[in-house]
Coordinates of C-alpha atoms and ligand atoms in Angstrom, one line a residue:
X23 CA -8.8 -5.3 27.0
X24 CA -7.7 -2.6 24.6
X25 CA -6.9 -3.7 21.1
X26 CA -3.2 -3.1 20.3
X27 CA -2.6 -0.5 17.6
X28 CA -0.6 -3.1 15.5
X29 CA -2.6 -6.1 14.3
X30 CA -1.6 -9.2 16.1
X31 CA -0.2 -11.1 13.2
X32 CA 3.3 -11.9 14.7
X33 CA 4.6 -13.4 17.9
X34 CA 7.5 -11.0 18.5
X35 CA 10.5 -11.4 20.7
X36 CA 10.9 -8.6 23.3
X37 CA 13.7 -6.7 21.6
X38 CA 13.8 -3.6 19.4
X39 CA 16.8 -2.7 17.4
X40 CA 18.3 0.8 17.1
X41 CA 20.9 0.3 14.4
X42 CA 23.0 -2.3 12.7
X43 CA 26.5 -2.6 11.2
X44 CA 27.6 -5.5 9.1
X45 CA 26.6 -8.8 10.8
X46 CA 25.7 -7.0 14.1
X47 CA 22.5 -5.5 15.4
X48 CA 22.4 -3.1 18.4
X49 CA 19.2 -2.9 20.5
X50 CA 17.8 0.2 22.1
X51 CA 19.6 -0.6 25.4
X52 CA 23.0 -0.8 23.6
X53 CA 23.3 -4.6 23.6
X54 CA 24.7 -6.2 20.5
X55 CA 23.6 -9.3 18.7
X56 CA 25.2 -11.4 15.9
X57 CA 22.5 -11.5 13.3
X58 CA 22.3 -15.1 11.9
X59 CA 18.8 -14.5 10.6
X60 CA 19.3 -11.3 8.6
X61 CA 15.6 -10.4 8.6
X62 CA 14.9 -13.9 7.2
X63 CA 17.4 -14.0 4.4
X64 CA 17.0 -10.4 3.5
X65 CA 20.2 -8.5 4.6
X66 CA 22.7 -10.7 2.8
X67 CA 25.1 -7.8 2.7
X68 CA 24.6 -7.2 6.4
X69 CA 23.3 -4.0 7.9
X70 CA 24.0 -0.5 6.7
X71 CA 26.3 -1.8 3.9
X72 CA 28.1 1.3 2.6
X73 CA 27.3 0.6 -1.1
X74 CA 23.6 0.1 -0.4
X75 CA 23.3 3.0 2.0
X76 CA 25.0 5.3 -0.5
X77 CA 22.8 4.1 -3.4
X78 CA 19.6 4.7 -1.3
X79 CA 20.8 8.1 0.0
X80 CA 21.8 9.4 -3.5
X81 CA 18.6 8.2 -5.1
X82 CA 16.4 9.5 -2.3
X83 CA 17.8 12.9 -2.9
X84 CA 17.1 12.7 -6.6
X85 CA 13.8 10.8 -7.2
X86 CA 12.1 8.1 -5.2
X87 CA 9.1 7.3 -7.4
X88 CA 7.6 8.1 -10.8
X89 CA 5.4 5.4 -12.3
X90 CA 5.6 2.4 -14.6
X91 CA 3.7 4.6 -17.0
X92 CA 7.1 6.1 -17.8
X93 CA 10.6 4.7 -18.5
X94 CA 12.6 4.0 -15.4
X95 CA 16.2 3.9 -16.4
X96 CA 17.4 2.3 -13.1
X97 CA 14.8 -0.5 -13.6
X98 CA 16.2 -1.1 -17.1
X99 CA 19.7 -1.3 -15.8
X100 CA 18.6 -3.7 -13.0
X101 CA 16.7 -5.9 -15.5
X102 CA 19.9 -6.1 -17.7
X103 CA 22.0 -7.1 -14.7
X104 CA 19.5 -9.7 -13.5
X105 CA 18.8 -11.2 -16.9
X106 CA 22.6 -11.5 -17.5
X107 CA 23.2 -13.1 -14.1
X108 CA 20.2 -15.5 -14.4
X109 CA 20.2 -16.5 -18.1
X110 CA 16.6 -15.2 -18.3
X111 CA 15.3 -12.8 -21.0
X112 CA 13.0 -10.4 -19.1
X113 CA 11.8 -9.3 -15.7
X114 CA 8.6 -8.1 -14.0
X115 CA 9.4 -6.1 -10.9
X116 CA 7.2 -6.5 -7.8
X117 CA 7.6 -5.5 -4.1
X118 CA 7.8 -8.8 -2.3
X119 CA 8.3 -12.5 -2.7
X120 CA 4.6 -13.3 -2.6
X121 CA 3.9 -10.7 -5.4
X122 CA 6.7 -12.1 -7.5
X123 CA 5.1 -15.5 -7.2
X124 CA 1.7 -14.1 -8.0
X125 CA 3.2 -12.8 -11.2
X126 CA 4.6 -16.3 -11.9
X127 CA 1.2 -17.9 -11.2
X128 CA -0.6 -15.5 -13.5
X129 CA 2.0 -16.0 -16.1
X130 CA 1.6 -19.8 -16.0
X131 CA -2.2 -19.6 -16.2
X132 CA -2.1 -17.3 -19.2
X133 CA 0.5 -19.6 -20.8
X134 CA -2.0 -22.4 -20.3
X135 CA -4.8 -20.4 -22.0
X136 CA -2.6 -19.6 -25.0
X137 CA -2.2 -23.4 -25.3
X138 CA -6.0 -23.9 -25.2
X139 CA -6.1 -25.2 -21.6
X140 CA -9.2 -23.8 -19.9
X141 CA -8.3 -24.9 -16.4
X142 CA -4.5 -24.4 -16.2
X143 CA -3.1 -26.3 -13.2
X144 CA 0.2 -25.8 -11.5
X145 CA 2.0 -28.6 -9.6
X146 CA 3.2 -27.4 -6.2
X147 CA 4.9 -29.3 -3.4
X148 CA 4.0 -30.5 0.1
X149 CA 5.6 -28.5 2.9
X150 CA 6.3 -25.6 0.5
X151 CA 6.0 -21.9 1.3
X152 CA 5.2 -19.3 -1.4
X153 CA 3.7 -16.4 0.5
X154 CA 0.6 -15.1 2.2
X155 CA -1.6 -13.7 -0.6
X156 CA -4.6 -15.8 -1.6
X157 CA -3.0 -17.4 -4.6
X158 CA 0.4 -18.0 -2.9
X159 CA -1.0 -19.3 0.3
X160 CA -3.1 -21.7 -1.8
X161 CA 0.1 -22.8 -3.5
X162 CA 1.8 -23.2 -0.2
X163 CA 1.9 -26.8 1.2
X164 CA 1.1 -26.0 4.8
X165 CA -2.4 -26.2 6.2
X166 CA -1.5 -23.8 9.1
X167 CA -0.9 -21.1 6.5
X168 CA -4.2 -21.8 4.7
X169 CA -6.6 -22.6 7.6
X170 CA -9.3 -20.0 8.0
X171 CA -8.9 -18.5 4.6
X172 CA -11.0 -20.9 2.5
X173 CA -12.1 -21.0 -0.2
X174 CA -8.6 -21.4 -1.5
X175 CA -7.6 -20.4 -5.0
X176 CA -8.0 -23.5 -7.2
X177 CA -5.7 -24.7 -10.0
X178 CA -3.0 -26.3 -7.9
X179 CA -2.1 -30.0 -7.6
X180 CA 0.3 -31.2 -5.0
X181 CA 3.2 -33.7 -5.0
X182 CA 5.6 -34.6 -2.2
X183 CA 8.8 -32.6 -2.3
X184 CA 11.8 -34.4 -3.8
X185 CA 9.6 -37.1 -5.4
X186 CA 10.1 -37.2 -9.1
X187 CA 8.0 -40.3 -9.5
X188 CA 5.0 -38.5 -8.0
X189 CA 5.4 -35.7 -10.6
X190 CA 5.6 -38.2 -13.4
X191 CA 2.4 -39.8 -12.2
X192 CA 0.6 -36.5 -12.3
X193 CA 2.0 -35.9 -15.8
X194 CA 0.5 -39.2 -16.9
X195 CA -2.9 -38.4 -15.5
X196 CA -3.6 -34.7 -15.7
X197 CA -3.7 -32.9 -19.0
X198 CA -4.4 -29.5 -17.4
X199 CA -0.9 -29.1 -15.9
X200 CA 1.0 -26.2 -17.4
X201 CA 3.8 -25.6 -14.9
X202 CA 5.7 -26.7 -11.8
X203 CA 6.3 -24.2 -9.0
X204 CA 9.0 -25.3 -6.6
X205 CA 11.6 -24.0 -4.2
X206 CA 15.0 -25.4 -5.0
X207 CA 15.5 -25.7 -1.2
X208 CA 12.5 -25.5 1.1
X209 CA 13.3 -22.7 3.5
X210 CA 10.3 -22.1 5.7
X211 CA 9.5 -25.8 5.6
X212 CA 12.7 -26.5 7.5
X213 CA 15.7 -26.1 5.0
X214 CA 15.1 -29.3 3.0
X215 CA 17.7 -29.9 0.4
X216 CA 16.5 -32.3 -2.4
X217 CA 18.5 -34.9 -4.2
X218 CA 21.3 -33.3 -6.3
X219 CA 19.5 -34.0 -9.6
X220 CA 16.0 -33.2 -8.5
X221 CA 15.8 -29.9 -10.5
X222 CA 17.4 -31.6 -13.5
X223 CA 14.7 -34.3 -13.5
X224 CA 12.0 -31.7 -13.1
X225 CA 13.5 -29.8 -16.1
X226 CA 13.3 -33.0 -18.2
X227 CA 9.7 -33.6 -17.3
X228 CA 8.7 -30.0 -18.0
X229 CA 10.5 -30.2 -21.4
X230 CA 8.7 -33.5 -22.3
X231 CA 5.3 -32.0 -21.4
X232 CA 5.7 -28.4 -22.5
X233 CA 5.3 -27.2 -18.9
X234 CA 7.0 -24.2 -17.4
X235 CA 9.6 -24.9 -14.7
X236 CA 9.1 -22.1 -12.3
X237 CA 11.5 -21.8 -9.4
X238 CA 10.7 -19.9 -6.3
X239 CA 14.2 -18.4 -5.4
X240 CA 12.7 -15.8 -3.0
X241 CA 14.9 -17.2 -0.2
X242 CA 17.6 -19.2 -2.1
X243 CA 18.5 -16.4 -4.5
X244 CA 21.0 -13.6 -4.5
X245 CA 24.1 -15.6 -3.6
X246 CA 22.8 -17.3 -0.5
X247 CA 23.4 -20.9 -1.5
X248 CA 26.8 -20.3 -3.1
X249 CA 25.6 -19.4 -6.6
X250 CA 23.7 -16.3 -7.6
X251 CA 20.6 -18.6 -8.0
X252 CA 20.4 -22.0 -6.6
X253 CA 19.5 -23.7 -9.9
X254 CA 23.0 -22.7 -11.1
X255 CA 24.3 -25.6 -9.1
X256 CA 22.4 -27.9 -11.5
X257 CA 23.4 -26.3 -14.8
X258 CA 19.8 -25.9 -15.9
X259 CA 17.7 -22.9 -16.8
X260 CA 14.2 -22.6 -15.5
X261 CA 11.5 -20.9 -17.6
X262 CA 10.5 -18.6 -14.7
X263 CA 12.4 -17.7 -11.6
X264 CA 11.1 -15.5 -8.8
X265 CA 13.2 -13.7 -6.2
X266 CA 12.9 -11.0 -3.5
X267 CA 14.4 -10.9 0.0
X268 CA 18.2 -10.5 -0.6
X269 CA 17.7 -8.6 -3.8
X270 CA 17.0 -5.3 -2.0
X271 CA 19.0 -5.9 1.2
X272 CA 15.9 -4.5 3.1
X273 CA 14.4 -2.3 0.4
X274 CA 11.1 -4.0 -0.7
X275 CA 11.7 -5.3 -4.2
X276 CA 10.9 -8.6 -5.9
X277 CA 11.3 -9.9 -9.4
X278 CA 9.7 -12.5 -11.6
X279 CA 12.2 -13.4 -14.4
X280 CA 11.2 -15.4 -17.5
X281 CA 12.8 -16.9 -20.5
X282 CA 11.8 -17.9 -24.0
X283 CA 8.0 -18.2 -24.6
X284 CA 7.4 -17.5 -20.9
X285 CA 9.0 -14.0 -21.3
X286 CA 6.3 -13.0 -23.9
X287 CA 3.2 -14.0 -22.0
X288 CA 2.5 -10.9 -19.9
X289 CA 1.6 -7.9 -22.1
X290 CA 0.3 -4.4 -21.3
X291 CA -2.9 -4.6 -19.3
X292 CA -2.3 -8.1 -18.0
X293 CA -0.3 -7.3 -14.9
X294 CA 1.1 -4.4 -13.0
X295 CA 2.2 -2.8 -9.8
X296 CA 2.3 0.9 -8.7
X297 CA 5.6 0.7 -6.9
X298 CA 7.2 -2.3 -8.6
X299 CA 10.7 -1.5 -9.7
X300 CA 10.6 2.1 -8.5
X301 CA 13.9 4.1 -8.7
X302 CA 14.9 3.9 -5.1
X303 CA 14.4 0.1 -4.7
X304 CA 16.2 -0.5 -8.1
X305 CA 19.1 1.7 -7.0
X306 CA 19.5 -0.4 -3.8
X307 CA 19.2 -3.7 -5.8
X308 CA 21.7 -2.6 -8.3
X309 CA 24.2 -1.9 -5.5
X310 CA 23.4 -5.4 -4.1
X311 CA 24.0 -7.2 -7.4
X312 CA 27.2 -5.2 -8.0
X313 CA 28.5 -5.9 -4.5
X314 CA 27.8 -9.6 -4.7
X315 CA 29.7 -9.7 -8.0
X316 CA 32.6 -7.4 -7.0
X317 CA 33.2 -8.9 -3.6
X318 CA 32.8 -12.5 -4.9
X319 CA 30.1 -13.1 -2.3
X320 CA 28.6 -16.2 -3.9
X321 CA 31.9 -18.0 -3.5
X322 CA 32.3 -16.6 0.0
X323 CA 28.8 -17.9 0.9
X324 CA 29.8 -21.3 -0.2
X325 CA 33.0 -21.2 1.9
X326 CA 31.4 -19.7 5.0
X327 CA 28.6 -22.3 4.7
X328 CA 31.1 -25.1 4.8
X329 CA 33.0 -23.6 7.6
X330 CA 29.9 -23.2 9.8
X331 CA 28.3 -26.5 8.9
X332 CA 31.5 -28.4 9.5
X333 CA 31.9 -26.6 12.8
X334 CA 28.5 -27.7 13.9
X335 CA 29.1 -31.2 12.7
X336 CA 32.3 -31.5 14.7
X337 CA 30.6 -30.2 17.9
X338 CA 27.2 -31.8 17.6
X339 CA 26.9 -34.7 15.3
X340 CA 26.5 -38.0 17.1
X341 CA 24.7 -36.5 20.0
X342 CA 21.3 -38.0 20.7
X343 CA 19.5 -34.6 20.6
X344 CA 20.8 -33.9 17.0
X345 CA 19.2 -35.5 14.0
X346 CA 21.2 -33.8 11.3
X347 CA 23.2 -30.8 10.3
X348 CA 22.7 -29.7 6.7
X349 CA 23.4 -26.7 4.5
X350 CA 23.8 -25.4 1.0
X351 CA 26.0 -22.3 1.3
X352 CA 24.5 -20.1 4.0
X353 CA 21.1 -21.8 4.3
X354 CA 22.0 -23.8 7.3
X355 CA 19.9 -26.1 9.5
X356 CA 20.5 -28.0 12.7
X357 CA 17.6 -30.5 13.0
X358 CA 16.9 -31.5 16.5
X359 CA 15.5 -34.9 17.6
X360 CA 12.9 -33.1 19.8
X361 CA 11.2 -29.7 19.5
X362 CA 13.2 -26.8 20.7
X363 CA 11.3 -23.7 19.8
X364 CA 12.5 -21.8 22.9
X365 CA 16.1 -21.9 21.5
X366 CA 15.3 -18.7 19.5
X367 CA 14.7 -16.8 22.8
X368 CA 17.6 -18.5 24.6
X369 CA 20.0 -17.6 21.7
X370 CA 18.8 -14.0 21.8
X371 CA 19.8 -13.9 25.5
X372 CA 23.3 -15.2 24.4
X373 CA 23.5 -12.4 21.8
X374 CA 22.7 -14.5 18.6
X375 CA 19.6 -14.0 16.4
X376 CA 18.3 -17.2 14.8
X377 CA 15.0 -18.8 14.1
X378 CA 13.4 -22.2 14.7
X379 CA 11.2 -23.6 12.0
X380 CA 10.1 -26.9 10.6
X381 CA 7.6 -27.6 13.4
X382 CA 10.0 -26.3 16.1
X383 CA 12.7 -28.9 15.3
X384 CA 14.9 -27.1 12.9
X385 CA 17.3 -24.3 14.0
X386 CA 17.6 -22.2 10.8
X387 CA 20.7 -20.0 10.3
X388 CA 20.7 -17.5 7.5
X389 CA 23.7 -15.3 8.3
X390 CA 25.0 -12.5 6.0
X391 CA 27.3 -13.2 3.2
X392 CA 29.8 -10.6 4.6
X393 CA 30.3 -12.5 7.8
X394 CA 34.0 -12.7 9.0
X395 CA 35.6 -16.0 9.8
X396 CA 35.9 -14.9 13.4
X397 CA 32.1 -14.2 13.6
X398 CA 31.4 -17.5 11.8
X399 CA 33.4 -19.3 14.5
X400 CA 31.7 -17.3 17.3
X401 CA 28.3 -18.2 15.8
X402 CA 29.2 -21.9 15.8
X403 CA 30.6 -21.9 19.3
X404 CA 27.7 -19.9 20.8
X405 CA 25.0 -21.9 19.2
X406 CA 26.6 -25.3 19.7
X407 CA 27.2 -24.7 23.4
X408 CA 23.6 -23.3 23.8
X409 CA 22.2 -26.5 22.2
X410 CA 24.3 -28.7 24.5
X411 CA 23.2 -26.9 27.6
X412 CA 19.6 -26.9 26.5
X413 CA 19.7 -30.6 25.7
X414 CA 21.2 -31.3 29.1
X415 CA 18.5 -29.3 30.9
X416 CA 15.8 -31.1 29.0
X417 CA 17.4 -34.4 30.0
X418 CA 18.2 -35.4 26.4
X419 CA 21.9 -36.3 26.5
X420 CA 24.0 -39.2 25.2
X421 CA 23.9 -41.4 28.2
Ligands
LIG3 C1 10.4 -19.4 -0.7 C2 9.6 -18.2 -0.4 N1 8.7 -17.7 -1.2 C3 7.9 -16.7 -0.9 C4 8.0 -16.0 0.3 C5 7.2 -14.8 0.6 O1 7.9 -13.7 0.5 P1 7.4 -12.3 1.1 O2 7.2 -12.4 2.5 O3 8.4 -11.3 0.7 O4 6.1 -12.0 0.4 C6 9.0 -16.5 1.2 C7 9.1 -15.8 2.5 O5 9.6 -16.4 3.5 C8 9.8 -17.6 0.9 O6 10.7 -18.1 1.7

């Protein structure tokens, strides 16, 4: 059998999109789909947002790339906006979430060495996801992501997610720890939302031990959870925060932001990226940050999240096939009692794009922050009725 020209790294659904507008995608046959996945939390402003399109077009006509060997004014402007919105002091620009986390991991290791720790170790969580590069897959708490790629990168110890006592126990026994790397909400792992004071407690432990609190906000950042960054619900500041996905609304850009001592660890020659923070990606990201602020999209994400989650609760909670409906802003999960991986395909047939994660049991919805109320209601009604029909066909009903 002939080898396909694209390496077989994805199981793809049989649909190709031609264009998009707002929350809707149009396939090559002219069918339209309500996009409740947004390229996995990327197109928070929807498709072809005029401000982002304009920024990309204008910048493409002027200058797409120079080099980090020169000053890049748009990168400086974006860094100023991001540090202001995050409370951080400085930014390293990368091209993806994994690369932003690589920067954070390198930063933590170098921080450890400056403290005289020869084998700096980072606490990471079970069930986490931090990316597909060697260091980030080693940090990831999912054997399926790691299997076949051993030897893994060393220097990580693992704790269960949302378990402060486990982290305290590591603190008491491991003097090599220099940092904690954690998602404020586990996305790929199945939209797991920890106890409301989890991050506050981790902050306290980090302070007591001189560890860096490093938050992976690749998925939760850029307004998705109802604040620009998810940690802002907790009124704390991390030492390092990484983001990507929604930052460029589809243009490949990531950022590793740092504060205080952590902001001074990486110096010339210690890290870099040819494309990181190039003018065209920065122009797009500046338009994203501006639009989120001008259009009050953090607040809107919080409202929409409540509307959608409440809609699902009303229609689904109590049914035997539903374990839980949970959300923080527009990170929404419907956890099924049994696996239902086929629901992504069935939803596509009904004109809704969503994703099933968490071992096939969690329907994950990551709709755009610009969704209208009418489209939010359409999403709830379509997905809820699909789940009911699916459960009845599978013989899992309430009787
Ligand atoms: C929390 C988190 N970190 C890191 C990544 C990796 O990002 P990327 O695919 O841009 O490398 C993802 C992607 O899903 C993510 O959800």
